[in-house]
Amino acid sequence: MRLTTKATAAAAAIAATLSLAAIGTASAASAAPSAAKAAPVTCTAANTKVTVQQVDRPINHLLLKAKNTGTKPCFAYGAPFLRFDQAQAATPWVDDSTPQAVVTLEPGQTAYAGIGTSSPEGSDGYQAHKLGVHFSNRGMDGSVGNPADAKLPAGGVYVDSSAYVTYWQTSAADALQW
């Protein structure tokens, strides 16, 4: 009788273990498609809508917004490479604006970058009418995908040699503090 009880207990333990293993396998299988579906990608013009807004303060600034229009989270690496009109070089980045982590945008979320357009120390100013926005690659040593065209305010924007752009930020206030 004692042997039967031990055998029954062992059989119950094995059945419980198999049952838990089956539940774990089913959970893992059902989680696998959503985990693969949610794997982040790099933000590009193909999955992100870019807009520019003129701000009252600080003066001579624009706010660049990048909204994830895709179905997967995307990483906004570093800072955008900006090209006003036919500029030969990208607008310099403000290294002090580097966030603590890469900005990750869930679908529908927005990243922000502040653009300083001119200052009294600048030279070679002109009225810019076009702005090309290139998204940085993971290494932040080049861009990915095609550029996005951001519509500048009517009449254009005065830009000079002191122009700069911040790294991507999670809030407009953080982007405009530089």
PDB file of C-alpha atoms in Angstrom:
ATOM      1  CA  MET A   1       0.000   0.000   0.000  1.00  0.00           C
ATOM      2  CA  ARG A   2       2.813   2.327   0.850  1.00  0.00           C
ATOM      3  CA  LEU A   3       4.440   1.538  -2.477  1.00  0.00           C
ATOM      4  CA  THR A   4       1.208   2.382  -4.267  1.00  0.00           C
ATOM      5  CA  THR A   5       0.969   5.744  -2.487  1.00  0.00           C
ATOM      6  CA  LYS A   6       4.550   6.627  -3.430  1.00  0.00           C
ATOM      7  CA  ALA A   7       3.904   5.550  -7.010  1.00  0.00           C
ATOM      8  CA  THR A   8       0.704   7.581  -7.115  1.00  0.00           C
ATOM      9  CA  ALA A   9       2.506  10.631  -5.677  1.00  0.00           C
ATOM     10  CA  ALA A  10       5.351  10.227  -8.182  1.00  0.00           C
ATOM     11  CA  ALA A  11       2.908   9.888 -11.057  1.00  0.00           C
ATOM     12  CA  ALA A  12       1.040  13.007  -9.887  1.00  0.00           C
ATOM     13  CA  ALA A  13       4.318  14.945  -9.654  1.00  0.00           C
ATOM     14  CA  ILE A  14       5.332  13.867 -13.160  1.00  0.00           C
ATOM     15  CA  ALA A  15       1.911  14.794 -14.537  1.00  0.00           C
ATOM     16  CA  ALA A  16       2.105  18.213 -12.849  1.00  0.00           C
ATOM     17  CA  THR A  17       5.594  18.816 -14.243  1.00  0.00           C
ATOM     18  CA  LEU A  18       4.516  17.847 -17.755  1.00  0.00           C
ATOM     19  CA  SER A  19       1.450  20.033 -17.443  1.00  0.00           C
ATOM     20  CA  LEU A  20       3.548  23.036 -16.375  1.00  0.00           C
ATOM     21  CA  ALA A  21       6.043  22.369 -19.164  1.00  0.00           C
ATOM     22  CA  ALA A  22       3.207  22.300 -21.699  1.00  0.00           C
ATOM     23  CA  ILE A  23       1.833  25.591 -20.371  1.00  0.00           C
ATOM     24  CA  GLY A  24       5.313  27.147 -20.498  1.00  0.00           C
ATOM     25  CA  THR A  25       5.806  25.928 -24.058  1.00  0.00           C
ATOM     26  CA  ALA A  26       2.418  27.278 -25.118  1.00  0.00           C
ATOM     27  CA  SER A  27       3.165  30.636 -23.476  1.00  0.00           C
ATOM     28  CA  ALA A  28       6.558  30.828 -25.150  1.00  0.00           C
ATOM     29  CA  ALA A  29       5.045  29.911 -28.502  1.00  0.00           C
ATOM     30  CA  SER A  30       2.325  32.534 -28.206  1.00  0.00           C
ATOM     31  CA  ALA A  31       4.853  35.152 -27.034  1.00  0.00           C
ATOM     32  CA  ALA A  32       7.325  34.410 -29.830  1.00  0.00           C
ATOM     33  CA  PRO A  33       5.375  36.008 -32.696  1.00  0.00           C
ATOM     34  CA  SER A  34       4.678  39.209 -30.748  1.00  0.00           C
ATOM     35  CA  ALA A  35       8.298  39.435 -29.566  1.00  0.00           C
ATOM     36  CA  ALA A  36       9.552  39.122 -33.145  1.00  0.00           C
ATOM     37  CA  LYS A  37       6.895  41.568 -34.295  1.00  0.00           C
ATOM     38  CA  ALA A  38       8.009  44.183 -31.746  1.00  0.00           C
ATOM     39  CA  ALA A  39      11.755  44.028 -32.490  1.00  0.00           C
ATOM     40  CA  PRO A  40      12.962  47.654 -32.798  1.00  0.00           C
ATOM     41  CA  VAL A  41      14.319  48.990 -36.079  1.00  0.00           C
ATOM     42  CA  THR A  42      16.281  52.142 -36.928  1.00  0.00           C
ATOM     43  CA  CYS A  43      14.208  55.284 -37.459  1.00  0.00           C
ATOM     44  CA  THR A  44      14.302  56.345 -41.117  1.00  0.00           C
ATOM     45  CA  ALA A  45      12.249  58.549 -43.411  1.00  0.00           C
ATOM     46  CA  ALA A  46      10.313  55.405 -44.379  1.00  0.00           C
ATOM     47  CA  ASN A  47       8.907  54.867 -40.865  1.00  0.00           C
ATOM     48  CA  THR A  48       9.083  58.363 -39.393  1.00  0.00           C
ATOM     49  CA  LYS A  49       7.329  61.641 -40.266  1.00  0.00           C
ATOM     50  CA  VAL A  50       9.460  64.748 -39.823  1.00  0.00           C
ATOM     51  CA  THR A  51       8.097  68.257 -39.181  1.00  0.00           C
ATOM     52  CA  VAL A  52       9.665  71.593 -38.250  1.00  0.00           C
ATOM     53  CA  GLN A  53       8.104  74.204 -36.019  1.00  0.00           C
ATOM     54  CA  GLN A  54       9.269  77.765 -35.417  1.00  0.00           C
ATOM     55  CA  VAL A  55       9.327  78.604 -31.698  1.00  0.00           C
ATOM     56  CA  ASP A  56       9.095  81.918 -29.864  1.00  0.00           C
ATOM     57  CA  ARG A  57      11.774  81.047 -27.334  1.00  0.00           C
ATOM     58  CA  PRO A  58      14.627  80.717 -27.544  1.00  0.00           C
ATOM     59  CA  ILE A  59      14.998  83.133 -30.425  1.00  0.00           C
ATOM     60  CA  ASN A  60      16.527  81.910 -33.684  1.00  0.00           C
ATOM     61  CA  HIS A  61      15.451  78.341 -32.975  1.00  0.00           C
ATOM     62  CA  LEU A  62      13.368  75.682 -34.652  1.00  0.00           C
ATOM     63  CA  LEU A  63      11.948  72.504 -33.164  1.00  0.00           C
ATOM     64  CA  LEU A  64      12.399  69.368 -35.263  1.00  0.00           C
ATOM     65  CA  LYS A  65       9.921  66.563 -34.568  1.00  0.00           C
ATOM     66  CA  ALA A  66      10.200  62.945 -35.717  1.00  0.00           C
ATOM     67  CA  LYS A  67       7.052  60.837 -35.196  1.00  0.00           C
ATOM     68  CA  ASN A  68       7.214  57.052 -35.538  1.00  0.00           C
ATOM     69  CA  THR A  69       4.544  56.223 -38.133  1.00  0.00           C
ATOM     70  CA  GLY A  70       5.602  52.585 -38.391  1.00  0.00           C
ATOM     71  CA  THR A  71       4.268  49.486 -36.650  1.00  0.00           C
ATOM     72  CA  LYS A  72       7.485  48.673 -34.751  1.00  0.00           C
ATOM     73  CA  PRO A  73       9.471  50.655 -32.184  1.00  0.00           C
ATOM     74  CA  CYS A  74      12.391  52.532 -33.754  1.00  0.00           C
ATOM     75  CA  PHE A  75      15.700  53.867 -32.455  1.00  0.00           C
ATOM     76  CA  ALA A  76      16.495  57.539 -33.122  1.00  0.00           C
ATOM     77  CA  TYR A  77      20.283  57.296 -32.972  1.00  0.00           C
ATOM     78  CA  GLY A  78      22.434  60.318 -32.186  1.00  0.00           C
ATOM     79  CA  ALA A  79      21.294  63.486 -33.880  1.00  0.00           C
ATOM     80  CA  PRO A  80      19.846  64.151 -37.297  1.00  0.00           C
ATOM     81  CA  PHE A  81      22.109  65.118 -40.164  1.00  0.00           C
ATOM     82  CA  LEU A  82      20.601  68.383 -41.458  1.00  0.00           C
ATOM     83  CA  ARG A  83      21.130  69.977 -44.836  1.00  0.00           C
ATOM     84  CA  PHE A  84      19.736  73.456 -45.379  1.00  0.00           C
ATOM     85  CA  ASP A  85      19.196  74.126 -49.102  1.00  0.00           C
ATOM     86  CA  GLN A  86      22.349  73.012 -50.924  1.00  0.00           C
ATOM     87  CA  ALA A  87      24.758  73.199 -47.965  1.00  0.00           C
ATOM     88  CA  GLN A  88      27.969  71.250 -48.493  1.00  0.00           C
ATOM     89  CA  ALA A  89      28.209  69.939 -44.923  1.00  0.00           C
ATOM     90  CA  ALA A  90      25.755  68.734 -42.309  1.00  0.00           C
ATOM     91  CA  THR A  91      24.812  71.119 -39.517  1.00  0.00           C
ATOM     92  CA  PRO A  92      27.073  70.465 -36.485  1.00  0.00           C
ATOM     93  CA  TRP A  93      25.718  68.532 -33.488  1.00  0.00           C
ATOM     94  CA  VAL A  94      25.776  69.863 -29.912  1.00  0.00           C
ATOM     95  CA  ASP A  95      27.783  67.155 -28.144  1.00  0.00           C
ATOM     96  CA  ASP A  96      26.672  68.388 -24.707  1.00  0.00           C
ATOM     97  CA  SER A  97      23.084  67.477 -25.630  1.00  0.00           C
ATOM     98  CA  THR A  98      23.822  63.730 -25.764  1.00  0.00           C
ATOM     99  CA  PRO A  99      21.042  61.904 -23.868  1.00  0.00           C
ATOM    100  CA  GLN A 100      21.824  59.113 -21.415  1.00  0.00           C
ATOM    101  CA  ALA A 101      20.304  56.494 -23.725  1.00  0.00           C
ATOM    102  CA  VAL A 102      19.250  56.091 -27.327  1.00  0.00           C
ATOM    103  CA  VAL A 103      15.789  57.561 -27.848  1.00  0.00           C
ATOM    104  CA  THR A 104      13.371  54.708 -28.584  1.00  0.00           C
ATOM    105  CA  LEU A 105      10.060  55.599 -30.210  1.00  0.00           C
ATOM    106  CA  GLU A 106       7.080  53.311 -29.880  1.00  0.00           C
ATOM    107  CA  PRO A 107       4.599  53.624 -32.771  1.00  0.00           C
ATOM    108  CA  GLY A 108       2.967  57.058 -32.516  1.00  0.00           C
ATOM    109  CA  GLN A 109       5.655  58.560 -30.256  1.00  0.00           C
ATOM    110  CA  THR A 110       7.774  61.604 -31.163  1.00  0.00           C
ATOM    111  CA  ALA A 111      11.453  62.520 -30.716  1.00  0.00           C
ATOM    112  CA  TYR A 112      12.627  66.137 -30.699  1.00  0.00           C
ATOM    113  CA  ALA A 113      15.762  68.012 -31.728  1.00  0.00           C
ATOM    114  CA  GLY A 114      16.460  71.698 -31.263  1.00  0.00           C
ATOM    115  CA  ILE A 115      17.932  73.646 -34.152  1.00  0.00           C
ATOM    116  CA  GLY A 116      19.806  76.882 -33.557  1.00  0.00           C
ATOM    117  CA  THR A 117      19.691  78.793 -36.840  1.00  0.00           C
ATOM    118  CA  SER A 118      21.857  81.866 -36.262  1.00  0.00           C
ATOM    119  CA  SER A 119      23.646  84.009 -33.682  1.00  0.00           C
ATOM    120  CA  PRO A 120      25.524  87.335 -33.534  1.00  0.00           C
ATOM    121  CA  GLU A 121      28.793  85.345 -33.815  1.00  0.00           C
ATOM    122  CA  GLY A 122      27.706  83.685 -37.076  1.00  0.00           C
ATOM    123  CA  SER A 123      28.707  84.710 -40.575  1.00  0.00           C
ATOM    124  CA  ASP A 124      27.814  83.883 -44.180  1.00  0.00           C
ATOM    125  CA  GLY A 125      24.089  83.991 -43.463  1.00  0.00           C
ATOM    126  CA  TYR A 126      21.376  83.302 -46.031  1.00  0.00           C
ATOM    127  CA  GLN A 127      17.654  82.607 -46.234  1.00  0.00           C
ATOM    128  CA  ALA A 128      17.136  78.822 -46.382  1.00  0.00           C
ATOM    129  CA  HIS A 129      13.983  77.425 -48.003  1.00  0.00           C
ATOM    130  CA  LYS A 130      14.569  73.649 -47.823  1.00  0.00           C
ATOM    131  CA  LEU A 131      15.644  71.290 -45.086  1.00  0.00           C
ATOM    132  CA  GLY A 132      16.753  67.716 -45.682  1.00  0.00           C
ATOM    133  CA  VAL A 133      16.791  65.463 -42.619  1.00  0.00           C
ATOM    134  CA  HIS A 134      18.926  62.328 -42.646  1.00  0.00           C
ATOM    135  CA  PHE A 135      18.631  59.806 -39.820  1.00  0.00           C
ATOM    136  CA  SER A 136      21.838  58.588 -38.212  1.00  0.00           C
ATOM    137  CA  ASN A 137      22.943  54.973 -38.279  1.00  0.00           C
ATOM    138  CA  ARG A 138      23.766  53.083 -35.086  1.00  0.00           C
ATOM    139  CA  GLY A 139      27.456  54.006 -35.286  1.00  0.00           C
ATOM    140  CA  MET A 140      26.519  57.672 -35.763  1.00  0.00           C
ATOM    141  CA  ASP A 141      29.060  57.889 -38.564  1.00  0.00           C
ATOM    142  CA  GLY A 142      26.631  58.075 -41.471  1.00  0.00           C
ATOM    143  CA  SER A 143      22.992  58.128 -42.391  1.00  0.00           C
ATOM    144  CA  VAL A 144      20.454  55.432 -43.220  1.00  0.00           C
ATOM    145  CA  GLY A 145      17.818  55.446 -45.907  1.00  0.00           C
ATOM    146  CA  ASN A 146      16.668  58.394 -47.957  1.00  0.00           C
ATOM    147  CA  PRO A 147      16.430  61.866 -46.453  1.00  0.00           C
ATOM    148  CA  ALA A 148      13.118  63.281 -45.246  1.00  0.00           C
ATOM    149  CA  ASP A 149      12.120  66.715 -46.498  1.00  0.00           C
ATOM    150  CA  ALA A 150      10.974  68.969 -43.681  1.00  0.00           C
ATOM    151  CA  LYS A 151       8.912  71.987 -44.672  1.00  0.00           C
ATOM    152  CA  LEU A 152      10.419  75.205 -43.311  1.00  0.00           C
ATOM    153  CA  PRO A 153       8.192  78.120 -42.227  1.00  0.00           C
ATOM    154  CA  ALA A 154       6.806  80.292 -45.060  1.00  0.00           C
ATOM    155  CA  GLY A 155       9.446  82.657 -46.410  1.00  0.00           C
ATOM    156  CA  GLY A 156      12.281  80.436 -45.217  1.00  0.00           C
ATOM    157  CA  VAL A 157      14.611  80.707 -42.247  1.00  0.00           C
ATOM    158  CA  TYR A 158      17.770  82.762 -41.790  1.00  0.00           C
ATOM    159  CA  VAL A 159      20.726  80.412 -41.257  1.00  0.00           C
ATOM    160  CA  ASP A 160      24.385  81.260 -40.714  1.00  0.00           C
ATOM    161  CA  SER A 161      27.678  79.543 -39.834  1.00  0.00           C
ATOM    162  CA  SER A 162      26.699  79.247 -36.160  1.00  0.00           C
ATOM    163  CA  ALA A 163      23.759  76.903 -36.887  1.00  0.00           C
ATOM    164  CA  TYR A 164      23.615  73.672 -34.874  1.00  0.00           C
ATOM    165  CA  VAL A 165      21.303  70.781 -33.977  1.00  0.00           C
ATOM    166  CA  THR A 166      20.895  68.829 -30.744  1.00  0.00           C
ATOM    167  CA  TYR A 167      20.791  65.093 -30.329  1.00  0.00           C
ATOM    168  CA  TRP A 168      17.344  63.523 -30.387  1.00  0.00           C
ATOM    169  CA  GLN A 169      15.512  64.093 -27.104  1.00  0.00           C
ATOM    170  CA  THR A 170      12.341  62.659 -25.556  1.00  0.00           C
ATOM    171  CA  SER A 171      10.782  66.082 -24.912  1.00  0.00           C
ATOM    172  CA  ALA A 172      10.573  69.435 -26.679  1.00  0.00           C
ATOM    173  CA  ALA A 173      11.728  71.215 -23.519  1.00  0.00           C
ATOM    174  CA  ASP A 174      14.944  69.153 -23.432  1.00  0.00           C
ATOM    175  CA  ALA A 175      15.588  69.802 -27.125  1.00  0.00           C
ATOM    176  CA  LEU A 176      15.140  73.572 -26.772  1.00  0.00           C
ATOM    177  CA  GLN A 177      17.359  74.080 -23.745  1.00  0.00           C
ATOM    178  CA  TRP A 178      20.474  74.283 -25.931  1.00  0.00           C
TER     179      TRP A 178
END
